[in-house]
């Protein structure tokens, strides 16, 4: 398993470019299942979850071509021949977002068999709201042997009200509704920019969707969808991660290729902490300064402070003067990074959904373990300001959602390198003659 070796102390200076959003690209790839014609996606990030989704779609019979060279961020997906509308446990267990294919498959093929995702490091991650939404559209759904089986001769439009706000639940039901017979009105929807980006693609494919990005979405079902070309929106969480890295290291960094208005909650919080930021067009400039002030954070659904930035913010809070109370409202177990930060010298106490961070505490390098995607990012940020050389193990977590992060950070002055597992050379076994 690869490791990162990071020597702290360098301010980040210069310009770093943000990739396309993983959490927009994944539903966009699932949307290609809704049509027989090719869907071409641009600005797709080169991250592990995209490769996993390529494997998943290919296992069903789709042709998925990942671009390379100058077209390396382009993906062309053609789902003309879907032999097996199934998502196996082997694939789903590595990426729970695979459940995003459920709605598309049952809408396109009339049936779907998708492994239940099981929990993950940050929580139980059930998909009961996905299932309830699809049942409202007329899907008959059973669960057995760890799989969800969904059947529907033809989905029909309905009123769907989500008990809780769910991002992929909204996306799953939205995709199914595009081919349902009649109108669907979805209430209490997720308002994340990635939902609006998906709706933008679906409308380019011929769907009839209004209100995506708000809590009420109206869909007039159509009989078929066509191919389309779409550019994935920038990754606001990657942008936010680099913004915090600049704030932490006292740098002067331009984070380019992003959508600053997707970052309002974070940028507002940074103003309270004493970090100067300015944005114009598609970039945010961050002027880090030594004196950071503690400020509380409560994670909420968009447009509130994103849960996917909570771990990274905790790293910043360790360097802020005073006490920062971080409340995680979205997932029940998303503080794993805290214990690793404590091993680096942070003063953090957990009380249920709250983490109390007392700063400023100097951080010292240590050997630490990544546990999930955003926890890994938090450890990278801490290592950038720790005294000495930090080794982060299991960086495959970070590779799921950050494209070439070590190259991007090195490009703006960080001392970071990746070391692969030094596996002994395999000695070919002597041929044994039977
Ligand atoms: C999406 O996950 C993102 N993943 C997550 O990003 C992100 O943290 C999360 O939204 C919240 O913003 C993708 O978009 C691929 P939810 P999702 O359904 O859709 C509960 C990352 O780091 N819930 O909005 O799975 C759930 O347990 C990842 O990039 C149900 O109870 O999250 C959670 O407590 C991590 N039943 C809350 O709702 C359901 O059927 C919000 O989950 C679905 C969800």
PDB file of C-alpha atoms in Angstrom, residues 58-268:
ATOM      1  CA  UNK A  58     -18.447  -2.528 -18.156  1.00  0.00           C
ATOM      2  CA  UNK A  59     -19.568  -5.514 -16.035  1.00  0.00           C
ATOM      3  CA  UNK A  60     -23.114  -4.768 -17.179  1.00  0.00           C
ATOM      4  CA  UNK A  61     -22.127  -4.724 -20.842  1.00  0.00           C
ATOM      5  CA  UNK A  62     -21.557  -0.992 -21.325  1.00  0.00           C
ATOM      6  CA  UNK A  63     -18.663   0.252 -23.432  1.00  0.00           C
ATOM      7  CA  UNK A  64     -16.694   2.749 -21.357  1.00  0.00           C
ATOM      8  CA  UNK A  65     -13.693   4.500 -22.852  1.00  0.00           C
ATOM      9  CA  UNK A  66     -11.514   6.607 -20.558  1.00  0.00           C
ATOM     10  CA  UNK A  67      -9.602   9.239 -22.527  1.00  0.00           C
ATOM     11  CA  UNK A  68      -5.843   9.592 -22.354  1.00  0.00           C
ATOM     12  CA  UNK A  69      -3.217  12.139 -23.366  1.00  0.00           C
ATOM     13  CA  UNK A  70      -4.838  15.496 -24.035  1.00  0.00           C
ATOM     14  CA  UNK A  71      -8.259  13.836 -23.744  1.00  0.00           C
ATOM     15  CA  UNK A  72      -7.362  12.188 -20.456  1.00  0.00           C
ATOM     16  CA  UNK A  73     -10.287  13.795 -18.673  1.00  0.00           C
ATOM     17  CA  UNK A  74     -12.857  12.668 -21.216  1.00  0.00           C
ATOM     18  CA  UNK A  75     -15.007   9.579 -20.753  1.00  0.00           C
ATOM     19  CA  UNK A  76     -17.293   8.154 -23.426  1.00  0.00           C
ATOM     20  CA  UNK A  77     -19.948   5.707 -22.267  1.00  0.00           C
ATOM     21  CA  UNK A  78     -22.257   3.712 -24.534  1.00  0.00           C
ATOM     22  CA  UNK A  79     -24.878   1.505 -22.858  1.00  0.00           C
ATOM     23  CA  UNK A  80     -26.504   0.159 -26.013  1.00  0.00           C
ATOM     24  CA  UNK A  81     -26.129  -3.463 -24.968  1.00  0.00           C
ATOM     25  CA  UNK A  82     -26.850  -3.903 -21.288  1.00  0.00           C
ATOM     26  CA  UNK A  83     -26.561  -7.622 -20.752  1.00  0.00           C
ATOM     27  CA  UNK A  84     -26.678  -7.725 -16.967  1.00  0.00           C
ATOM     28  CA  UNK A  85     -28.402  -4.905 -15.005  1.00  0.00           C
ATOM     29  CA  UNK A  86     -26.500  -5.924 -11.903  1.00  0.00           C
ATOM     30  CA  UNK A  87     -23.959  -4.365  -9.503  1.00  0.00           C
ATOM     31  CA  UNK A  88     -22.026  -7.056  -7.656  1.00  0.00           C
ATOM     32  CA  UNK A  89     -20.950  -6.966  -4.023  1.00  0.00           C
ATOM     33  CA  UNK A  90     -17.295  -7.210  -5.095  1.00  0.00           C
ATOM     34  CA  UNK A  91     -17.606  -3.791  -6.750  1.00  0.00           C
ATOM     35  CA  UNK A  92     -20.189  -2.119  -4.506  1.00  0.00           C
ATOM     36  CA  UNK A  93     -18.210  -2.916  -1.336  1.00  0.00           C
ATOM     37  CA  UNK A  94     -15.331  -0.818  -2.682  1.00  0.00           C
ATOM     38  CA  UNK A  95     -17.563   2.130  -3.540  1.00  0.00           C
ATOM     39  CA  UNK A  96     -21.037   2.570  -2.033  1.00  0.00           C
ATOM     40  CA  UNK A  97     -21.889   5.226  -4.624  1.00  0.00           C
ATOM     41  CA  UNK A  98     -22.384   2.250  -6.961  1.00  0.00           C
ATOM     42  CA  UNK A  99     -25.976   2.276  -5.687  1.00  0.00           C
ATOM     43  CA  UNK A 100     -26.426   5.272  -7.995  1.00  0.00           C
ATOM     44  CA  UNK A 101     -27.072   2.782 -10.825  1.00  0.00           C
ATOM     45  CA  UNK A 102     -30.243   1.453  -9.166  1.00  0.00           C
ATOM     46  CA  UNK A 103     -32.649   4.114 -10.425  1.00  0.00           C
ATOM     47  CA  UNK A 104     -31.205   4.224 -13.934  1.00  0.00           C
ATOM     48  CA  UNK A 105     -31.237   0.454 -14.358  1.00  0.00           C
ATOM     49  CA  UNK A 106     -34.815  -0.042 -13.236  1.00  0.00           C
ATOM     50  CA  UNK A 107     -35.947   2.863 -15.438  1.00  0.00           C
ATOM     51  CA  UNK A 108     -34.065   1.653 -18.529  1.00  0.00           C
ATOM     52  CA  UNK A 109     -34.240  -2.162 -18.153  1.00  0.00           C
ATOM     53  CA  UNK A 110     -37.275  -2.652 -15.928  1.00  0.00           C
ATOM     54  CA  UNK A 111     -35.126  -4.508 -13.423  1.00  0.00           C
ATOM     55  CA  UNK A 112     -31.971  -4.136 -11.359  1.00  0.00           C
ATOM     56  CA  UNK A 113     -30.025  -6.231  -8.888  1.00  0.00           C
ATOM     57  CA  UNK A 114     -27.649  -4.128  -6.807  1.00  0.00           C
ATOM     58  CA  UNK A 115     -25.672  -5.201  -3.771  1.00  0.00           C
ATOM     59  CA  UNK A 116     -26.508  -3.371  -0.594  1.00  0.00           C
ATOM     60  CA  UNK A 117     -23.452  -1.188   0.085  1.00  0.00           C
ATOM     61  CA  UNK A 118     -22.951  -2.101   3.698  1.00  0.00           C
ATOM     62  CA  UNK A 119     -21.530   0.489   6.038  1.00  0.00           C
ATOM     63  CA  UNK A 120     -18.275   2.357   5.688  1.00  0.00           C
ATOM     64  CA  UNK A 121     -15.823   4.026   8.027  1.00  0.00           C
ATOM     65  CA  UNK A 122     -17.963   7.140   8.497  1.00  0.00           C
ATOM     66  CA  UNK A 123     -21.293   5.509   9.180  1.00  0.00           C
ATOM     67  CA  UNK A 124     -24.043   2.989   8.420  1.00  0.00           C
ATOM     68  CA  UNK A 125     -24.847   4.653   5.079  1.00  0.00           C
ATOM     69  CA  UNK A 126     -28.263   2.995   4.519  1.00  0.00           C
ATOM     70  CA  UNK A 127     -30.120   3.408   1.210  1.00  0.00           C
ATOM     71  CA  UNK A 128     -33.661   3.076   2.590  1.00  0.00           C
ATOM     72  CA  UNK A 129     -34.598   6.516   1.223  1.00  0.00           C
ATOM     73  CA  UNK A 130     -33.426   5.539  -2.289  1.00  0.00           C
ATOM     74  CA  UNK A 131     -35.655   2.462  -2.062  1.00  0.00           C
ATOM     75  CA  UNK A 132     -38.675   4.333  -0.714  1.00  0.00           C
ATOM     76  CA  UNK A 133     -38.379   6.903  -3.496  1.00  0.00           C
ATOM     77  CA  UNK A 134     -38.205   4.264  -6.223  1.00  0.00           C
ATOM     78  CA  UNK A 135     -41.155   2.394  -4.686  1.00  0.00           C
ATOM     79  CA  UNK A 136     -43.155   5.620  -4.904  1.00  0.00           C
ATOM     80  CA  UNK A 137     -42.416   5.542  -8.648  1.00  0.00           C
ATOM     81  CA  UNK A 138     -43.874   2.040  -8.820  1.00  0.00           C
ATOM     82  CA  UNK A 139     -40.782  -0.138  -8.508  1.00  0.00           C
ATOM     83  CA  UNK A 140     -41.322  -3.436  -6.704  1.00  0.00           C
ATOM     84  CA  UNK A 141     -38.287  -3.851  -4.466  1.00  0.00           C
ATOM     85  CA  UNK A 142     -37.151  -6.813  -2.394  1.00  0.00           C
ATOM     86  CA  UNK A 143     -33.982  -7.315  -0.396  1.00  0.00           C
ATOM     87  CA  UNK A 144     -32.342 -10.682   0.114  1.00  0.00           C
ATOM     88  CA  UNK A 145     -28.892 -12.210   0.356  1.00  0.00           C
ATOM     89  CA  UNK A 146     -27.436  -8.713   0.674  1.00  0.00           C
ATOM     90  CA  UNK A 147     -28.892  -7.545  -2.623  1.00  0.00           C
ATOM     91  CA  UNK A 148     -31.661  -5.141  -3.595  1.00  0.00           C
ATOM     92  CA  UNK A 149     -33.840  -6.446  -6.448  1.00  0.00           C
ATOM     93  CA  UNK A 150     -35.982  -3.831  -8.176  1.00  0.00           C
ATOM     94  CA  UNK A 151     -38.573  -4.542 -10.873  1.00  0.00           C
ATOM     95  CA  UNK A 152     -40.977  -2.283 -12.764  1.00  0.00           C
ATOM     96  CA  UNK A 153     -42.587  -2.799 -16.164  1.00  0.00           C
ATOM     97  CA  UNK A 154     -42.897   0.995 -16.431  1.00  0.00           C
ATOM     98  CA  UNK A 155     -42.252   3.539 -13.701  1.00  0.00           C
ATOM     99  CA  UNK A 156     -44.976   6.108 -13.183  1.00  0.00           C
ATOM    100  CA  UNK A 157     -44.627   9.717 -12.007  1.00  0.00           C
ATOM    101  CA  UNK A 158     -45.521  10.379  -8.361  1.00  0.00           C
ATOM    102  CA  UNK A 159     -45.006  12.738  -5.460  1.00  0.00           C
ATOM    103  CA  UNK A 160     -41.820  11.803  -3.554  1.00  0.00           C
ATOM    104  CA  UNK A 161     -41.017  13.390  -0.195  1.00  0.00           C
ATOM    105  CA  UNK A 162     -37.627  12.456   1.289  1.00  0.00           C
ATOM    106  CA  UNK A 163     -37.765  11.880   5.076  1.00  0.00           C
ATOM    107  CA  UNK A 164     -34.143  13.075   5.237  1.00  0.00           C
ATOM    108  CA  UNK A 165     -32.062  15.049   2.775  1.00  0.00           C
ATOM    109  CA  UNK A 166     -29.960  12.583   0.804  1.00  0.00           C
ATOM    110  CA  UNK A 167     -27.623  13.559  -2.043  1.00  0.00           C
ATOM    111  CA  UNK A 168     -27.363  10.266  -3.926  1.00  0.00           C
ATOM    112  CA  UNK A 169     -30.941   9.412  -2.930  1.00  0.00           C
ATOM    113  CA  UNK A 170     -32.096  12.573  -4.730  1.00  0.00           C
ATOM    114  CA  UNK A 171     -29.887  11.714  -7.717  1.00  0.00           C
ATOM    115  CA  UNK A 172     -31.032   8.079  -7.867  1.00  0.00           C
ATOM    116  CA  UNK A 173     -34.741   8.943  -7.866  1.00  0.00           C
ATOM    117  CA  UNK A 174     -34.187  11.884 -10.229  1.00  0.00           C
ATOM    118  CA  UNK A 175     -32.608   9.621 -12.849  1.00  0.00           C
ATOM    119  CA  UNK A 176     -35.429   7.092 -12.544  1.00  0.00           C
ATOM    120  CA  UNK A 177     -38.094   9.802 -12.817  1.00  0.00           C
ATOM    121  CA  UNK A 178     -36.792  11.039 -16.183  1.00  0.00           C
ATOM    122  CA  UNK A 179     -38.229   7.927 -17.907  1.00  0.00           C
ATOM    123  CA  UNK A 180     -41.306   7.502 -15.699  1.00  0.00           C
ATOM    124  CA  UNK A 181     -44.762   7.852 -17.217  1.00  0.00           C
ATOM    125  CA  UNK A 182     -46.107  11.253 -16.126  1.00  0.00           C
ATOM    126  CA  UNK A 183     -44.904  13.952 -13.753  1.00  0.00           C
ATOM    127  CA  UNK A 184     -42.836  13.454 -10.591  1.00  0.00           C
ATOM    128  CA  UNK A 185     -42.588  16.086  -7.894  1.00  0.00           C
ATOM    129  CA  UNK A 186     -39.705  15.515  -5.478  1.00  0.00           C
ATOM    130  CA  UNK A 187     -39.705  17.373  -2.140  1.00  0.00           C
ATOM    131  CA  UNK A 188     -36.999  17.849   0.523  1.00  0.00           C
ATOM    132  CA  UNK A 189     -34.334  17.194  -2.121  1.00  0.00           C
ATOM    133  CA  UNK A 190     -30.606  17.719  -1.675  1.00  0.00           C
ATOM    134  CA  UNK A 191     -29.517  21.100  -3.066  1.00  0.00           C
ATOM    135  CA  UNK A 192     -25.838  20.246  -3.653  1.00  0.00           C
ATOM    136  CA  UNK A 193     -24.332  21.673  -6.872  1.00  0.00           C
ATOM    137  CA  UNK A 194     -23.642  18.104  -8.014  1.00  0.00           C
ATOM    138  CA  UNK A 195     -27.409  17.471  -8.126  1.00  0.00           C
ATOM    139  CA  UNK A 196     -27.882  20.515 -10.367  1.00  0.00           C
ATOM    140  CA  UNK A 197     -24.982  19.377 -12.549  1.00  0.00           C
ATOM    141  CA  UNK A 198     -26.621  15.968 -12.996  1.00  0.00           C
ATOM    142  CA  UNK A 199     -29.931  17.598 -13.943  1.00  0.00           C
ATOM    143  CA  UNK A 200     -28.072  19.753 -16.454  1.00  0.00           C
ATOM    144  CA  UNK A 201     -26.723  16.600 -18.130  1.00  0.00           C
ATOM    145  CA  UNK A 202     -30.107  14.848 -18.024  1.00  0.00           C
ATOM    146  CA  UNK A 203     -31.818  17.828 -19.665  1.00  0.00           C
ATOM    147  CA  UNK A 204     -29.127  17.802 -22.386  1.00  0.00           C
ATOM    148  CA  UNK A 205     -30.099  14.136 -22.902  1.00  0.00           C
ATOM    149  CA  UNK A 206     -33.724  15.200 -23.453  1.00  0.00           C
ATOM    150  CA  UNK A 207     -35.145  15.017 -19.940  1.00  0.00           C
ATOM    151  CA  UNK A 208     -37.578  17.625 -18.647  1.00  0.00           C
ATOM    152  CA  UNK A 209     -36.389  18.702 -15.203  1.00  0.00           C
ATOM    153  CA  UNK A 210     -37.025  21.943 -13.335  1.00  0.00           C
ATOM    154  CA  UNK A 211     -35.855  23.086  -9.907  1.00  0.00           C
ATOM    155  CA  UNK A 212     -32.688  20.999  -9.499  1.00  0.00           C
ATOM    156  CA  UNK A 213     -30.494  22.689  -6.899  1.00  0.00           C
ATOM    157  CA  UNK A 214     -33.555  23.635  -4.848  1.00  0.00           C
ATOM    158  CA  UNK A 215     -35.449  21.418  -2.430  1.00  0.00           C
ATOM    159  CA  UNK A 216     -38.333  20.852  -4.885  1.00  0.00           C
ATOM    160  CA  UNK A 217     -37.641  19.219  -8.251  1.00  0.00           C
ATOM    161  CA  UNK A 218     -40.279  18.649 -10.952  1.00  0.00           C
ATOM    162  CA  UNK A 219     -39.705  16.009 -13.618  1.00  0.00           C
ATOM    163  CA  UNK A 220     -41.950  15.404 -16.649  1.00  0.00           C
ATOM    164  CA  UNK A 221     -41.172  11.855 -17.782  1.00  0.00           C
ATOM    165  CA  UNK A 222     -40.184  11.241 -21.425  1.00  0.00           C
ATOM    166  CA  UNK A 223     -40.232   8.031 -23.441  1.00  0.00           C
ATOM    167  CA  UNK A 224     -36.522   7.954 -24.211  1.00  0.00           C
ATOM    168  CA  UNK A 225     -33.293   9.849 -23.670  1.00  0.00           C
ATOM    169  CA  UNK A 226     -30.522  10.564 -26.160  1.00  0.00           C
ATOM    170  CA  UNK A 227     -26.770  10.844 -25.987  1.00  0.00           C
ATOM    171  CA  UNK A 228     -25.165  14.136 -24.967  1.00  0.00           C
ATOM    172  CA  UNK A 229     -21.873  15.839 -24.247  1.00  0.00           C
ATOM    173  CA  UNK A 230     -21.378  17.442 -20.812  1.00  0.00           C
ATOM    174  CA  UNK A 231     -18.576  19.074 -18.825  1.00  0.00           C
ATOM    175  CA  UNK A 232     -18.470  17.985 -15.174  1.00  0.00           C
ATOM    176  CA  UNK A 233     -18.552  20.880 -12.668  1.00  0.00           C
ATOM    177  CA  UNK A 234     -15.423  21.651 -10.615  1.00  0.00           C
ATOM    178  CA  UNK A 235     -14.772  19.807  -7.355  1.00  0.00           C
ATOM    179  CA  UNK A 236     -15.707  22.212  -4.553  1.00  0.00           C
ATOM    180  CA  UNK A 237     -14.311  19.891  -1.886  1.00  0.00           C
ATOM    181  CA  UNK A 238     -10.930  19.606  -3.588  1.00  0.00           C
ATOM    182  CA  UNK A 239     -10.935  23.404  -3.937  1.00  0.00           C
ATOM    183  CA  UNK A 240     -11.826  23.801  -0.262  1.00  0.00           C
ATOM    184  CA  UNK A 241      -9.063  21.390   0.730  1.00  0.00           C
ATOM    185  CA  UNK A 242      -6.423  23.437  -1.105  1.00  0.00           C
ATOM    186  CA  UNK A 243      -7.840  26.682   0.321  1.00  0.00           C
ATOM    187  CA  UNK A 244      -7.426  25.311   3.855  1.00  0.00           C
ATOM    188  CA  UNK A 245      -3.926  24.061   3.008  1.00  0.00           C
ATOM    189  CA  UNK A 246      -2.929  27.604   2.037  1.00  0.00           C
ATOM    190  CA  UNK A 247      -4.542  29.054   5.170  1.00  0.00           C
ATOM    191  CA  UNK A 248      -2.737  26.523   7.378  1.00  0.00           C
ATOM    192  CA  UNK A 249       0.704  26.996   5.837  1.00  0.00           C
ATOM    193  CA  UNK A 250       0.514  30.806   5.747  1.00  0.00           C
ATOM    194  CA  UNK A 251       0.823  30.730   1.990  1.00  0.00           C
ATOM    195  CA  UNK A 252      -0.345  32.861  -0.927  1.00  0.00           C
ATOM    196  CA  UNK A 253      -2.227  30.493  -3.199  1.00  0.00           C
ATOM    197  CA  UNK A 254      -4.527  30.831  -6.193  1.00  0.00           C
ATOM    198  CA  UNK A 255      -7.010  27.962  -6.396  1.00  0.00           C
ATOM    199  CA  UNK A 256      -8.142  28.093 -10.026  1.00  0.00           C
ATOM    200  CA  UNK A 257     -10.769  26.320 -12.130  1.00  0.00           C
ATOM    201  CA  UNK A 258     -13.310  26.313  -9.297  1.00  0.00           C
ATOM    202  CA  UNK A 259     -16.780  27.807  -8.733  1.00  0.00           C
ATOM    203  CA  UNK A 260     -16.240  30.276  -5.830  1.00  0.00           C
ATOM    204  CA  UNK A 261     -19.986  30.579  -5.154  1.00  0.00           C
ATOM    205  CA  UNK A 262     -20.068  26.862  -4.337  1.00  0.00           C
ATOM    206  CA  UNK A 263     -17.728  27.651  -1.431  1.00  0.00           C
ATOM    207  CA  UNK A 264     -19.700  30.403   0.339  1.00  0.00           C
ATOM    208  CA  UNK A 265     -20.066  28.616   3.688  1.00  0.00           C
ATOM    209  CA  UNK A 266     -16.346  27.779   3.839  1.00  0.00           C
ATOM    210  CA  UNK A 267     -15.160  31.220   2.723  1.00  0.00           C
ATOM    211  CA  UNK A 268     -17.477  32.909   5.222  1.00  0.00           C
TER     212      UNK A 268
END
